[in-house]
Amino acid sequence: MLTIVTGPSVAAREAAIGAALVPGQRVALILEGLSDGRSPLVSSAMLNVHRVAPACLCCTGNLVLRVTLNRILRLHPDRLYIGVANPDHLDQLRSWLQQPPYDQLLELTPDLHLP
């Protein structure tokens, strides 16, 4: 399952993801932007954290997202979150994730939009 998380700050998005984590699930995260240094999300055996440079993930950051996502999917996580800084192209990102090959590999859940 994949959930896209949007919100006004890196800290807010990461706090929301941290609150949604279920113990015992293998989770992978693709987080856009740098941590503020106080992130509750630290890589471990059950949590695979990847950070990508801030950029539109469906436009200029598409190649980085595709490579990162392909590497993560080889590990077969139970759950995947993508933290997006700018929700302007969220519909295009969702559309891209629903095309082959990702349509067969991912189950998109409703987005988590933070105020």
Tab-separated table of N, CA, C and O in Angstrom, residues 26 39-40 45 51 54-55 103:
chain	number	residue	atom	x	y	z
A	26	ARG	N	6.961	-3.720	7.797
A	26	ARG	CA	8.158	-3.229	7.120
A	26	ARG	C	7.721	-2.053	6.255
A	26	ARG	O	6.915	-2.209	5.357
A	39	SER	N	13.876	14.703	13.112
A	39	SER	CA	12.940	13.745	12.541
A	39	SER	C	12.781	12.521	13.431
A	39	SER	O	13.765	11.964	13.915
A	40	PRO	N	11.539	12.087	13.627
A	40	PRO	CA	11.311	10.845	14.365
A	40	PRO	C	11.554	9.611	13.490
A	40	PRO	O	11.488	8.489	13.971
A	45	ALA	N	15.792	-1.767	10.811
A	45	ALA	CA	15.462	-3.013	10.127
A	45	ALA	C	14.040	-2.991	9.575
A	45	ALA	O	13.754	-3.616	8.554
A	51	ARG	N	15.678	9.870	1.276
A	51	ARG	CA	15.401	11.296	1.069
A	51	ARG	C	15.814	11.681	-0.343
A	51	ARG	O	16.860	11.251	-0.836
A	54	PRO	N	14.411	18.317	-2.982
A	54	PRO	CA	13.132	18.961	-3.295
A	54	PRO	C	13.055	19.293	-4.782
A	54	PRO	O	13.933	19.934	-5.337
A	55	ALA	N	12.015	18.807	-5.407
A	55	ALA	CA	11.737	19.063	-6.818
A	55	ALA	C	10.381	18.442	-7.111
A	55	ALA	O	9.922	17.596	-6.360
A	103	ASP	N	1.132	0.100	-11.557
A	103	ASP	CA	-0.263	-0.270	-11.327
A	103	ASP	C	-0.395	-1.709	-10.818
A	103	ASP	O	-1.325	-2.033	-10.097
